[in-house]
Short mmCIF file of N, CA and C in Angstrom, two decimals:
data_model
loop_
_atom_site.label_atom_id
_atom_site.label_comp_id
_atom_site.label_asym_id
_atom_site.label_seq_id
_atom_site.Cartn_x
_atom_site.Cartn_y
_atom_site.Cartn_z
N UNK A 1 34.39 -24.47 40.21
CA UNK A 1 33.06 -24.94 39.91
C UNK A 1 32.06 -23.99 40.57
N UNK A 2 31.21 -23.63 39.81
CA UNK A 2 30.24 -22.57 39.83
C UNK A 2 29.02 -23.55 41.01
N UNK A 3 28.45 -23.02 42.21
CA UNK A 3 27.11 -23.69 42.95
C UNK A 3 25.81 -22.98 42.41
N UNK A 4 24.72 -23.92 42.30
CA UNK A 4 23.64 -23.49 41.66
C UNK A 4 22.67 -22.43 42.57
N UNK A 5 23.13 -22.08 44.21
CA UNK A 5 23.02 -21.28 44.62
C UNK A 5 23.82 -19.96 43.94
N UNK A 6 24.64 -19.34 43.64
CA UNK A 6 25.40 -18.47 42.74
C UNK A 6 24.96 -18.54 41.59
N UNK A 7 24.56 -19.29 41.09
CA UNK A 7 24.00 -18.98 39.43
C UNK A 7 22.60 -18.27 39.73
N UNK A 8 22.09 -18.57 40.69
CA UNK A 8 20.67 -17.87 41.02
C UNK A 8 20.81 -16.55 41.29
N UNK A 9 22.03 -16.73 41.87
CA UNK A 9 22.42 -14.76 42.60
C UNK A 9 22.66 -14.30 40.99
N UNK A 10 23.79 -14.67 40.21
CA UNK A 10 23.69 -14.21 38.80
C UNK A 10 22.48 -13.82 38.28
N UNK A 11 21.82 -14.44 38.20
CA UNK A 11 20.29 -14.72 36.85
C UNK A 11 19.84 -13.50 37.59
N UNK A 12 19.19 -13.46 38.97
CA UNK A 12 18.73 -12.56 39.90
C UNK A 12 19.53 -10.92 39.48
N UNK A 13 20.73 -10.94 39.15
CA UNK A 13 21.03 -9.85 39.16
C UNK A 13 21.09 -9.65 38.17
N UNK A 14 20.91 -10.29 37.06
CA UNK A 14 21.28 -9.60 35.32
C UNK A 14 19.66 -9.59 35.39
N UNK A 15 18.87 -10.12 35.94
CA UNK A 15 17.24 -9.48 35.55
C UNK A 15 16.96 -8.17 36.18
N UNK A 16 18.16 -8.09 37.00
CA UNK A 16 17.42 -6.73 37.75
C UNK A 16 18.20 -5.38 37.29
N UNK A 17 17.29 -4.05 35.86
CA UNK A 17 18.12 -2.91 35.60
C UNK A 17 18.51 -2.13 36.76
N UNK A 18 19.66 -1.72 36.53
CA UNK A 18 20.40 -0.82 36.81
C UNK A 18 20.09 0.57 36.30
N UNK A 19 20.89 1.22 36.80
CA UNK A 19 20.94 2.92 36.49
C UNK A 19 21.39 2.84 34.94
N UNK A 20 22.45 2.33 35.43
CA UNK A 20 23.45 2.09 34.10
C UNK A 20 23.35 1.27 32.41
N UNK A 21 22.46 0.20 32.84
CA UNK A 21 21.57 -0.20 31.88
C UNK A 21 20.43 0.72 31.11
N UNK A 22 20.02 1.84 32.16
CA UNK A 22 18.80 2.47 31.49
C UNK A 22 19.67 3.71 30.64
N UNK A 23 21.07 3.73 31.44
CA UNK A 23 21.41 4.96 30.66
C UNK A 23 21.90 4.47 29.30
N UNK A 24 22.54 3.04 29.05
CA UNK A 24 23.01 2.76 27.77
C UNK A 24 21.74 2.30 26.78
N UNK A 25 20.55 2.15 27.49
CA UNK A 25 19.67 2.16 26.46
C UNK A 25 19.22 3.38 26.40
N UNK A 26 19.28 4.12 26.69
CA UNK A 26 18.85 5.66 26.62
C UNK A 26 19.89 6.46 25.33
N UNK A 27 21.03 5.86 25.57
CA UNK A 27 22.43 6.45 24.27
C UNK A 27 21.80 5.17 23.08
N UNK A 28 21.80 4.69 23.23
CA UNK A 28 21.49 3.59 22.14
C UNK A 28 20.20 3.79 21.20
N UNK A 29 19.48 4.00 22.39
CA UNK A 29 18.01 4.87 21.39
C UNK A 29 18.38 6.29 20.74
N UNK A 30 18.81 7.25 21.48
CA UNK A 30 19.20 8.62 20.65
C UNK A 30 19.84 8.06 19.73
N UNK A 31 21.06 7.19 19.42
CA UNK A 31 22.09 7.03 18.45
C UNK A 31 21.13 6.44 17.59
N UNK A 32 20.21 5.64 17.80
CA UNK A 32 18.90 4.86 16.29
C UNK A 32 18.18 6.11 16.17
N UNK A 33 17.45 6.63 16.63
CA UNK A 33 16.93 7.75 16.34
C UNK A 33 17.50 8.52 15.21
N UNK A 34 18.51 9.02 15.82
CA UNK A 34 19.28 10.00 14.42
C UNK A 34 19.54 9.41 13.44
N UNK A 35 19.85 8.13 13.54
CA UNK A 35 20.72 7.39 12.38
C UNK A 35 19.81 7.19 11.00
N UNK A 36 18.27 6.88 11.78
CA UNK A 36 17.22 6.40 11.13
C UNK A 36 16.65 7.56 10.36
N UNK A 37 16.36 7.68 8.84
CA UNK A 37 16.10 8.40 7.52
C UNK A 37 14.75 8.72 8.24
N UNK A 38 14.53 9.80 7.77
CA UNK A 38 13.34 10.54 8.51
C UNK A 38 12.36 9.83 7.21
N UNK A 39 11.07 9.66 7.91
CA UNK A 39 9.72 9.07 6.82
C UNK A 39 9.29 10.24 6.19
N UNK A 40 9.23 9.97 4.81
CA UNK A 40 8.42 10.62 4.06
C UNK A 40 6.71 10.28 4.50
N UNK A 41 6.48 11.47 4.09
CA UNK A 41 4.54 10.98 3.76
C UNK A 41 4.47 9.87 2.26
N UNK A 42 3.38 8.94 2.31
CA UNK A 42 3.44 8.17 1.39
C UNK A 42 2.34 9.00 0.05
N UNK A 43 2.60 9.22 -0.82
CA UNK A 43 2.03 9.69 -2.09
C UNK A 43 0.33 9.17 -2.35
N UNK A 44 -0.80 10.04 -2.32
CA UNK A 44 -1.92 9.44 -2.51
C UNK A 44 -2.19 8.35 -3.24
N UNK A 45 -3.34 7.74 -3.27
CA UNK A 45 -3.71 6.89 -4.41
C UNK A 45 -4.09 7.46 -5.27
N UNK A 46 -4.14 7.16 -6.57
CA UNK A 46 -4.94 7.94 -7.52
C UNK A 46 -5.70 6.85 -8.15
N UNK A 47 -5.00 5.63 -7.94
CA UNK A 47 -6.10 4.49 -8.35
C UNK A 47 -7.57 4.42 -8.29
N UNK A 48 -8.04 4.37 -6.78
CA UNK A 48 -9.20 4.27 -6.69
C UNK A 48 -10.24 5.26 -7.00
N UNK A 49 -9.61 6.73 -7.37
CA UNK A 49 -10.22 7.90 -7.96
C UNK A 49 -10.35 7.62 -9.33
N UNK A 50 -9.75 6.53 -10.28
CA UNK A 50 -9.84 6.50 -11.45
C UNK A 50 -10.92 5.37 -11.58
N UNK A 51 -10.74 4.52 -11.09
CA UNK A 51 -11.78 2.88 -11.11
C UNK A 51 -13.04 3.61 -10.62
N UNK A 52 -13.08 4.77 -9.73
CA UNK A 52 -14.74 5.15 -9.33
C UNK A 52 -14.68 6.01 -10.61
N UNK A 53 -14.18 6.50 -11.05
CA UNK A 53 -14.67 7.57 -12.01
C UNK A 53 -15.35 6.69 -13.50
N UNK A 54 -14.19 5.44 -13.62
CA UNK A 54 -14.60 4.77 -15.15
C UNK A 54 -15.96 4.17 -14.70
N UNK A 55 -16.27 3.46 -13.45
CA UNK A 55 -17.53 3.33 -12.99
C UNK A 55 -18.46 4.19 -13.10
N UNK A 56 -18.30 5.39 -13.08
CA UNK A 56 -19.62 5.93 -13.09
C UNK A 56 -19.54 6.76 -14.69
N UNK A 57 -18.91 6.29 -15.57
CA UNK A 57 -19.03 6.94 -17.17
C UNK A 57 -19.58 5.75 -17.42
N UNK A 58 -19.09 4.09 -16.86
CA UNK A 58 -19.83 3.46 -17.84
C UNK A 58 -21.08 3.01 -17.22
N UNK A 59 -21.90 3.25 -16.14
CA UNK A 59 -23.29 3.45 -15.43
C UNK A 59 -23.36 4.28 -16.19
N UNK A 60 -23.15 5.54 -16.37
CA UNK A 60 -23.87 6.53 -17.01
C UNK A 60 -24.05 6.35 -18.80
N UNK A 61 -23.10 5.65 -19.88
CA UNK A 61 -23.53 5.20 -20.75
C UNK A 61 -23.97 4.18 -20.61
N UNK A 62 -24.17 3.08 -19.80
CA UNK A 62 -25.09 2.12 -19.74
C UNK A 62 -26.78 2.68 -19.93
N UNK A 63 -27.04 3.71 -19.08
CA UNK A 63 -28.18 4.19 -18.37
C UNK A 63 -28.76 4.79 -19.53
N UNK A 64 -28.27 5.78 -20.35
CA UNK A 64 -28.37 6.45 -21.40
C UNK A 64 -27.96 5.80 -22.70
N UNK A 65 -28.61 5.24 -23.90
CA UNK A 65 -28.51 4.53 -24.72
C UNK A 65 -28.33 5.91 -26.26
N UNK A 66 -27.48 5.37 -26.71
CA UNK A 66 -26.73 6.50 -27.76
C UNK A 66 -28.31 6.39 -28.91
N UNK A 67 -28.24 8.30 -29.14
CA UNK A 67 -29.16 8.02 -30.10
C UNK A 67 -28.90 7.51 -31.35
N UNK A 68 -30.10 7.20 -32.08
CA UNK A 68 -30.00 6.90 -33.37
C UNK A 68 -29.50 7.70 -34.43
N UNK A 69 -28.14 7.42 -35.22
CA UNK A 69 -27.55 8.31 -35.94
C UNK A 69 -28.00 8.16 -37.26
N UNK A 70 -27.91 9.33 -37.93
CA UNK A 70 -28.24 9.23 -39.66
C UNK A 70 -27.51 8.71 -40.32
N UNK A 71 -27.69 7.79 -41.26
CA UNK A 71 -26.90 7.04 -42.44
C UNK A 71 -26.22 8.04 -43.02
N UNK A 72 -24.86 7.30 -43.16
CA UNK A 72 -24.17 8.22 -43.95
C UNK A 72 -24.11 7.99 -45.46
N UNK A 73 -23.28 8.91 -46.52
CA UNK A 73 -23.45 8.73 -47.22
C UNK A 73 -22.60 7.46 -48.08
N UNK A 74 -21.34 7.25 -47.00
CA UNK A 74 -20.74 5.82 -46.83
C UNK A 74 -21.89 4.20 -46.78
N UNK A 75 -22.84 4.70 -46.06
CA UNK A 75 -23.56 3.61 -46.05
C UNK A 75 -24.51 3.14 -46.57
N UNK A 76 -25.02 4.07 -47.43
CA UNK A 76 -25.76 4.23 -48.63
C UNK A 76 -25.15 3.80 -49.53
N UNK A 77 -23.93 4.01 -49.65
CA UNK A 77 -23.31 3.78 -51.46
C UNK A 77 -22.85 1.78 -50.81
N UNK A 78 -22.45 1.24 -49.78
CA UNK A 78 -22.43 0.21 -49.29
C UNK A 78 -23.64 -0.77 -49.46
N UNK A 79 -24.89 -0.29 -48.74
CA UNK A 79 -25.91 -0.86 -48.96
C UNK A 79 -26.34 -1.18 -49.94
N UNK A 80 -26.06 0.18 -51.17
CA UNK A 80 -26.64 -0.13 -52.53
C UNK A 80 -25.89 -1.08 -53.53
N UNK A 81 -24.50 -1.02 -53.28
CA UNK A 81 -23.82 -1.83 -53.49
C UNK A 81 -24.15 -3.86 -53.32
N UNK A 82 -23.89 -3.77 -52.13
CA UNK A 82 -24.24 -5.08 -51.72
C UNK A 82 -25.66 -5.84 -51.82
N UNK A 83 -26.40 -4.59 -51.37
CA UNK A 83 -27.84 -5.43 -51.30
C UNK A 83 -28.74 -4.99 -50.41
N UNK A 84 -29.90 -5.42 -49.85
CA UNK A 84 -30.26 -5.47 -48.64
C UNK A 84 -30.00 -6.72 -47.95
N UNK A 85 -29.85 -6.71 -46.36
CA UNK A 85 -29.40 -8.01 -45.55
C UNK A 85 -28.38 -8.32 -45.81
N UNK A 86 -26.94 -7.34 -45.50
CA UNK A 86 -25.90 -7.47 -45.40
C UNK A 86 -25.44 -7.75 -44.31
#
C-alpha cells in the first residue's frame, strides 16, 4: 500500500523536467519536423480582382448612358409592317 506522503514525492517528481525529458522532446520535435510536408505558399486570389473590376465596368456604364443608335433597316420594314405603337 502506497502512503499519501509518497504519492506527493511521485507527483513532485514527474512535475519536475529532467535532462532527459528535454532531450526526448528535443528527438521528438526533430523527428515531427522532418516528417511534416513542407508548406506550400497558398495561390493568390483572383476573386476579388475580378468583383472590383465588374464593379467598376458597371459604374462606368451606369455613369455613361449608351448613345442613341440609328434605326435599322430591320426596324423600319417591322414598324411599317405592324404599325405605329408596337
Amino acid at each position: 500500500m502506497t502512503r499519501p506522503d509518497d504519492l506527493e514525492t511521485l507527483f513532485a517528481q514527474a512535475r519536475t523536467l529532467s535532462p532527459a525529458d528535454e532531450g526526448a522532446a528535443e528527438r521528438f520535435l526533430t523527428r515531427f519536423r522532418a516528417a511534416a510536408p513542407p508548406r506550400r505558399p497558398r495561390p493568390a486570389a483572383w476573386w476579388p480582382t475580378l468583383l472590383a473590376s465588374a464593379a467598376v465596368v458597371a459604374g462606368l456604364l451606369t455613369l455613361c448612358p449608351a448613345p442613341d443608335l440609328p434605326a435599322s433597316a430591320a426596324y423600319d420594314a417591322y414598324q411599317s409592317a405592324w404599325g405605329e405603337g408596337w
